[in-house]
Amino acid sequence: CGFSKKSQENNLMRPLLLLILASIFTSCSILAQQANPDYDPVLAASVEADDYGMKNYVMAILRTGPKDSIITDKAQRAELFRGHMENIKRLASEKKLVVAGPFGKNDLTYRGLFILNVKTIEEARALCNTDPAVAAGIFELTLIPWYGSAALGEYLPSSEKVSKYKF
């Protein structure tokens, strides 16, 4: 017929190759990220969000410290915990602390959690060491880098409106 076997194979391969390429491009477009119609660039910038609406924090797990069982004077403990709560309020007002709260009873000696709006373990440690209960050894720290929603701190103004009592 005038067509070689190789020429016929090439003619069959082209449609197959085009089908494979079309499938790849279709798959890529399905998996491609889509723009968020609710994106607020002003809010994103104000909370230092990356393109995914996330940012780095440091999580501090407060554990029972070496002096917890040694410091037994009720007035001293009350003063340390009053200072602990005042420190939490101060760090929250400075927007350095976005989450704080105690854990329920557990076998791990975990007492509480802070999520700090800082980039480094060193900065988190320095902030946590301003806590009188940490400084006194009632608590000790485990500090872990954490990547979470940059809007995490946006709940703080609302939290004041839902608590019936203040610490």
Backbone as CSV, one residue per row, in Angstrom:
resi,resn,N_x,N_y,N_z,CA_x,CA_y,CA_z,C_x,C_y,C_z
1,CYS,0.804,-1.196,0.000,0.000,0.000,0.000,0.842,1.253,0.000
2,GLY,2.054,1.178,0.209,2.937,2.325,0.212,3.238,2.835,1.617
3,PHE,2.539,2.382,2.670,2.827,2.795,4.041,3.640,1.701,4.704
4,SER,4.682,2.092,5.381,5.489,1.094,6.084,4.805,0.730,7.388
5,LYS,5.246,-0.381,7.955,4.698,-0.842,9.226,4.985,0.201,10.305
6,LYS,6.178,0.825,10.282,6.570,1.834,11.253,5.647,3.049,11.133
7,SER,5.328,3.459,9.913,4.447,4.592,9.682,3.055,4.304,10.233
8,GLN,2.571,3.087,10.058,1.263,2.704,10.585,1.266,2.710,12.106
9,GLU,2.370,2.250,12.739,2.476,2.253,14.208,2.476,3.688,14.731
10,ASN,3.186,4.581,14.025,3.216,5.984,14.441,1.823,6.595,14.359
11,ASN,1.083,6.261,13.299,-0.273,6.786,13.152,-1.183,6.290,14.273
12,LEU,-0.961,5.085,14.787,-1.755,4.551,15.891,-1.299,5.139,17.227
13,MET,-0.034,5.448,17.356,0.529,5.955,18.610,0.129,7.409,18.876
14,ARG,-0.021,8.197,17.839,-0.353,9.613,18.041,-1.671,9.793,18.793
15,PRO,-2.745,9.139,18.358,-3.995,9.316,19.114,-3.876,8.814,20.552
16,LEU,-3.142,7.725,20.754,-2.950,7.184,22.093,-2.169,8.184,22.957
17,LEU,-1.115,8.753,22.398,-0.322,9.745,23.110,-1.170,10.974,23.432
18,LEU,-1.970,11.434,22.495,-2.851,12.581,22.742,-3.872,12.272,23.836
19,LEU,-4.387,11.070,23.870,-5.339,10.647,24.896,-4.667,10.656,26.267
20,ILE,-3.456,10.144,26.343,-2.719,10.125,27.610,-2.447,11.550,28.085
21,LEU,-1.984,12.412,27.171,-1.710,13.797,27.546,-2.984,14.518,27.988
22,ALA,-4.063,14.294,27.306,-5.341,14.910,27.681,-5.764,14.443,29.074
23,SER,-5.570,13.177,29.357,-5.905,12.638,30.680,-5.064,13.277,31.766
24,ILE,-3.779,13.455,31.490,-2.885,14.080,32.472,-3.321,15.517,32.728
25,PHE,-3.579,16.283,31.684,-3.985,17.672,31.866,-5.319,17.779,32.584
26,THR,-6.230,16.878,32.282,-7.525,16.875,32.965,-7.336,16.574,34.435
27,SER,-6.515,15.600,34.753,-6.243,15.251,36.153,-5.616,16.422,36.884
28,CYS,-4.674,17.081,36.246,-4.005,18.222,36.881,-4.990,19.350,37.143
29,SER,-5.882,19.593,36.229,-6.830,20.687,36.437,-7.836,20.335,37.525
30,ILE,-8.168,19.082,37.662,-9.070,18.669,38.740,-8.379,18.845,40.081
31,LEU,-7.097,18.508,40.149,-6.348,18.597,41.387,-5.839,20.012,41.670
32,ALA,-5.886,20.887,40.698,-5.375,22.246,40.876,-6.178,22.980,41.939
33,GLN,-5.504,23.885,42.619,-6.163,24.667,43.646,-7.089,25.682,42.999
34,GLN,-8.191,25.902,43.655,-9.150,26.876,43.154,-9.135,28.096,44.063
35,ALA,-9.361,29.251,43.501,-9.399,30.490,44.279,-10.568,30.444,45.255
36,ASN,-10.354,30.967,46.443,-11.388,31.031,47.470,-12.184,32.322,47.277
37,PRO,-13.473,32.226,46.952,-14.261,33.445,46.720,-14.460,34.269,47.998
38,ASP,-14.239,33.667,49.172,-14.412,34.384,50.437,-13.110,34.993,50.958
39,TYR,-12.034,34.852,50.204,-10.721,35.341,50.632,-10.759,36.834,50.934
40,ASP,-10.250,37.207,52.092,-10.184,38.605,52.512,-8.710,38.975,52.674
41,PRO,-8.119,39.631,51.675,-6.684,39.926,51.734,-6.287,40.832,52.896
42,VAL,-7.172,41.713,53.310,-6.865,42.606,54.434,-6.785,41.792,55.723
43,LEU,-7.770,40.929,55.942,-7.750,40.061,57.121,-6.547,39.125,57.077
44,ALA,-6.293,38.525,55.930,-5.157,37.607,55.787,-3.851,38.299,56.156
45,ALA,-3.671,39.515,55.685,-2.445,40.264,56.007,-2.395,40.603,57.500
46,SER,-3.541,40.958,58.085,-3.551,41.366,59.493,-3.219,40.212,60.437
47,VAL,-3.511,38.983,60.020,-3.205,37.814,60.859,-1.954,37.073,60.388
48,GLU,-1.276,37.659,59.396,-0.021,37.107,58.858,-0.203,35.707,58.264
49,ALA,-1.314,35.522,57.552,-1.621,34.222,56.941,-0.772,33.976,55.711
50,ASP,-0.398,32.717,55.514,0.252,32.347,54.261,-0.842,32.103,53.214
51,ASP,-0.488,31.605,52.050,-1.468,31.400,50.975,-2.543,30.369,51.333
52,TYR,-2.302,29.584,52.355,-3.266,28.562,52.772,-4.064,28.999,53.993
53,GLY,-3.872,30.252,54.435,-4.575,30.753,55.607,-3.984,30.237,56.907
54,MET,-2.752,29.788,56.855,-2.106,29.174,58.012,-0.893,30.005,58.434
55,LYS,-0.347,29.663,59.608,0.893,30.281,60.071,1.520,29.391,61.139
56,ASN,2.747,29.696,61.491,3.456,28.950,62.521,3.195,29.545,63.897
57,TYR,3.018,28.664,64.860,2.867,29.009,66.267,3.813,28.097,67.045
58,VAL,3.826,28.269,68.370,4.480,27.301,69.239,3.447,26.875,70.283
59,MET,3.289,25.572,70.406,2.389,24.992,71.398,3.204,24.694,72.653
60,ALA,2.703,25.126,73.803,3.346,24.851,75.087,2.427,23.941,75.891
61,ILE,2.927,22.784,76.223,2.191,21.887,77.108,2.783,22.074,78.497
62,LEU,1.939,22.487,79.432,2.376,22.666,80.810,2.143,21.349,81.546
63,ARG,3.219,20.825,82.132,3.151,19.573,82.888,3.403,19.872,84.360
64,THR,3.027,18.959,85.218,3.328,19.099,86.628,4.836,19.229,86.793
65,GLY,5.257,20.282,87.479,6.680,20.567,87.640,7.279,19.943,88.888
66,PRO,8.587,20.040,89.025,9.283,19.397,90.138,8.970,20.003,91.506
67,LYS,8.485,21.243,91.540,8.202,21.897,92.828,6.717,21.869,93.191
68,ASP,5.894,21.255,92.327,4.449,21.260,92.570,4.106,20.644,93.923
69,SER,4.715,19.528,94.269,4.391,18.859,95.543,5.160,19.467,96.711
70,ILE,6.160,20.286,96.433,6.973,20.902,97.493,6.342,22.203,97.980
71,ILE,5.764,22.958,97.057,5.122,24.228,97.424,3.710,23.902,97.901
72,THR,3.562,23.799,99.215,2.279,23.371,99.792,1.535,24.490,100.506
73,ASP,2.213,25.603,100.789,1.568,26.719,101.470,0.434,27.261,100.606
74,LYS,-0.788,27.247,101.145,-1.968,27.642,100.360,-1.896,29.090,99.894
75,ALA,-1.424,29.985,100.733,-1.340,31.397,100.351,-0.311,31.576,99.222
76,GLN,0.813,30.886,99.315,1.842,30.982,98.272,1.324,30.427,96.948
77,ARG,0.645,29.288,97.008,0.084,28.693,95.782,-0.975,29.610,95.166
78,ALA,-1.823,30.182,96.037,-2.865,31.097,95.550,-2.226,32.293,94.841
79,GLU,-1.157,32.831,95.410,-0.472,33.970,94.804,0.166,33.578,93.467
80,LEU,0.779,32.390,93.403,1.388,31.923,92.154,0.329,31.728,91.066
81,PHE,-0.817,31.156,91.430,-1.862,30.938,90.430,-2.552,32.244,90.038
82,ARG,-2.639,33.194,90.964,-3.162,34.520,90.600,-2.215,35.155,89.572
83,GLY,-0.916,35.056,89.814,0.070,35.568,88.865,0.018,34.829,87.539
84,HIS,-0.237,33.516,87.598,-0.374,32.700,86.384,-1.526,33.230,85.526
85,MET,-2.672,33.493,86.155,-3.837,33.990,85.414,-3.593,35.417,84.892
86,GLU,-2.951,36.255,85.682,-2.640,37.615,85.222,-1.677,37.583,84.038
87,ASN,-0.730,36.662,84.070,0.221,36.524,82.967,-0.495,36.074,81.688
88,ILE,-1.433,35.165,81.826,-2.228,34.713,80.677,-2.972,35.905,80.071
89,LYS,-3.613,36.709,80.905,-4.344,37.886,80.410,-3.402,38.864,79.705
90,ARG,-2.231,39.091,80.303,-1.269,40.024,79.707,-0.811,39.526,78.344
91,LEU,-0.428,38.257,78.258,0.042,37.712,76.982,-1.067,37.734,75.924
92,ALA,-2.309,37.470,76.349,-3.435,37.528,75.405,-3.654,38.964,74.926
93,SER,-3.555,39.927,75.833,-3.760,41.328,75.429,-2.651,41.803,74.492
94,GLU,-1.457,41.211,74.609,-0.346,41.533,73.709,-0.407,40.728,72.408
95,LYS,-1.431,39.891,72.293,-1.637,39.025,71.118,-0.497,38.018,70.923
96,LYS,0.148,37.662,72.019,1.189,36.638,71.996,0.619,35.267,72.359
97,LEU,-0.493,35.266,73.059,-1.136,34.024,73.488,-2.513,33.959,72.848
98,VAL,-2.764,32.912,72.043,-4.053,32.821,71.353,-4.959,31.740,71.929
99,VAL,-4.394,30.764,72.630,-5.203,29.734,73.280,-4.533,29.404,74.612
100,ALA,-5.363,29.271,75.651,-4.860,28.837,76.953,-5.980,28.111,77.666
101,GLY,-5.632,27.048,78.332,-6.639,26.360,79.121,-6.085,25.099,79.759
102,PRO,-6.773,24.652,80.815,-6.323,23.456,81.523,-6.795,22.173,80.847
103,PHE,-6.038,21.110,81.068,-6.461,19.772,80.667,-7.267,19.161,81.805
104,GLY,-8.105,18.209,81.467,-8.769,17.423,82.499,-7.769,16.473,83.138
105,LYS,-8.186,15.832,84.184,-7.313,14.881,84.887,-6.810,13.832,83.904
106,ASN,-5.487,13.542,83.975,-4.894,12.575,83.055,-3.666,11.942,83.691
107,ASP,-3.221,10.837,83.131,-2.065,10.098,83.651,-0.736,10.623,83.115
108,LEU,-0.756,11.640,82.276,0.460,12.140,81.636,1.076,13.328,82.384
109,THR,0.492,13.742,83.479,0.866,14.949,84.240,0.746,16.220,83.402
110,TYR,-0.072,16.176,82.346,-0.344,17.368,81.551,-1.344,18.223,82.312
111,ARG,-1.012,19.492,82.498,-1.874,20.373,83.273,-2.593,21.407,82.413
112,GLY,-1.926,21.885,81.350,-2.556,22.922,80.546,-1.858,23.099,79.215
113,LEU,-2.450,23.970,78.403,-1.970,24.198,77.051,-1.957,25.692,76.761
114,PHE,-0.891,26.134,76.130,-0.823,27.475,75.546,-0.532,27.286,74.062
115,ILE,-1.139,28.108,73.227,-0.689,28.242,71.846,-0.236,29.682,71.712
116,LEU,1.058,29.822,71.456,1.701,31.131,71.439,1.914,31.613,70.013
117,ASN,1.600,32.863,69.788,1.729,33.496,68.480,3.166,34.000,68.309
118,VAL,4.084,33.049,68.239,5.507,33.343,68.057,6.062,32.354,67.047
119,LYS,7.223,32.670,66.531,7.814,31.830,65.487,8.859,30.842,66.001
120,THR,9.432,31.111,67.191,10.524,30.263,67.654,10.265,29.690,69.042
121,ILE,10.891,28.562,69.284,10.834,27.918,70.603,11.451,28.856,71.648
122,GLU,12.528,29.530,71.291,13.216,30.417,72.233,12.293,31.553,72.682
123,GLU,11.575,32.147,71.742,10.653,33.224,72.101,9.519,32.686,72.972
124,ALA,9.021,31.500,72.649,7.965,30.886,73.461,8.462,30.609,74.879
125,ARG,9.670,30.084,74.994,10.233,29.789,76.315,10.358,31.074,77.138
126,ALA,10.849,32.136,76.506,10.999,33.415,77.213,9.643,33.918,77.719
127,LEU,8.607,33.822,76.897,7.274,34.256,77.320,6.735,33.378,78.444
128,CYS,6.889,32.078,78.311,6.385,31.158,79.346,7.118,31.346,80.669
129,ASN,8.380,31.706,80.606,9.155,31.909,81.838,8.746,33.162,82.592
130,THR,7.899,34.022,81.977,7.355,35.171,82.703,6.178,34.760,83.576
131,ASP,5.742,33.525,83.467,4.633,32.999,84.265,5.161,32.610,85.654
132,PRO,4.622,33.188,86.726,5.121,32.875,88.070,5.040,31.385,88.435
133,ALA,4.017,30.676,87.968,3.890,29.248,88.284,4.938,28.420,87.542
134,VAL,5.315,28.847,86.349,6.392,28.188,85.608,7.726,28.499,86.284
135,ALA,7.950,29.782,86.587,9.205,30.198,87.218,9.410,29.516,88.566
136,ALA,8.329,29.277,89.300,8.425,28.641,90.616,8.585,27.121,90.533
137,GLY,8.375,26.543,89.358,8.520,25.096,89.204,7.249,24.301,89.445
138,ILE,6.108,24.980,89.577,4.833,24.259,89.684,4.520,23.596,88.350
139,PHE,4.873,24.290,87.282,4.734,23.743,85.932,6.105,23.648,85.279
140,GLU,6.271,22.682,84.391,7.396,22.664,83.469,6.818,22.542,82.074
141,LEU,7.636,22.836,81.071,7.136,23.015,79.714,7.631,21.960,78.736
142,THR,6.771,21.641,77.791,7.169,20.981,76.554,6.735,21.931,75.446
143,LEU,7.682,22.371,74.630,7.404,23.338,73.562,7.542,22.658,72.213
144,ILE,6.519,22.833,71.364,6.453,22.148,70.076,6.019,23.136,68.996
145,PRO,6.753,23.233,67.874,6.271,24.071,66.765,4.943,23.512,66.249
146,TRP,4.043,24.421,65.884,2.728,23.994,65.411,2.300,24.900,64.262
147,TYR,1.683,24.319,63.248,1.203,25.036,62.064,-0.314,24.956,62.072
148,GLY,-0.973,26.115,62.227,-2.430,26.109,62.316,-3.035,27.333,61.646
149,SER,-4.341,27.444,61.758,-5.072,28.548,61.140,-4.550,29.889,61.646
150,ALA,-4.246,30.782,60.724,-3.782,32.120,61.099,-4.890,32.918,61.776
151,ALA,-6.135,32.516,61.604,-7.268,33.225,62.200,-7.582,32.748,63.616
152,LEU,-6.742,31.904,64.165,-6.997,31.334,65.487,-7.275,32.403,66.539
153,GLY,-6.503,33.460,66.561,-6.683,34.514,67.558,-7.925,35.356,67.372
154,GLU,-8.605,35.203,66.262,-9.791,36.016,65.990,-10.969,35.680,66.903
155,TYR,-10.888,34.557,67.608,-11.972,34.212,68.522,-11.869,34.973,69.848
156,LEU,-10.684,35.525,70.170,-10.468,36.136,71.475,-11.479,37.227,71.840
157,PRO,-11.808,38.166,70.946,-12.816,39.162,71.332,-14.159,38.533,71.696
158,SER,-14.529,37.464,71.033,-15.798,36.797,71.338,-15.731,36.040,72.654
159,SER,-14.558,35.543,73.017,-14.458,34.755,74.247,-14.813,35.583,75.469
160,GLU,-14.544,36.871,75.435,-14.910,37.753,76.550,-16.437,37.883,76.661
161,LYS,-17.134,37.699,75.581,-18.581,37.889,75.575,-19.365,36.646,75.974
162,VAL,-18.699,35.509,76.048,-19.422,34.280,76.368,-19.109,33.744,77.768
163,SER,-18.138,34.364,78.460,-17.831,33.894,79.812,-18.607,34.728,80.824
164,LYS,-19.386,34.058,81.642,-20.215,34.732,82.631,-19.378,35.299,83.777
165,TYR,-18.273,34.633,84.086,-17.398,35.052,85.170,-15.983,35.302,84.659
166,LYS,-15.281,36.204,85.317,-13.889,36.495,84.948,-12.971,35.886,85.990
167,PHE,-11.770,35.519,85.539,-10.772,34.990,86.469,-10.123,36.120,87.225
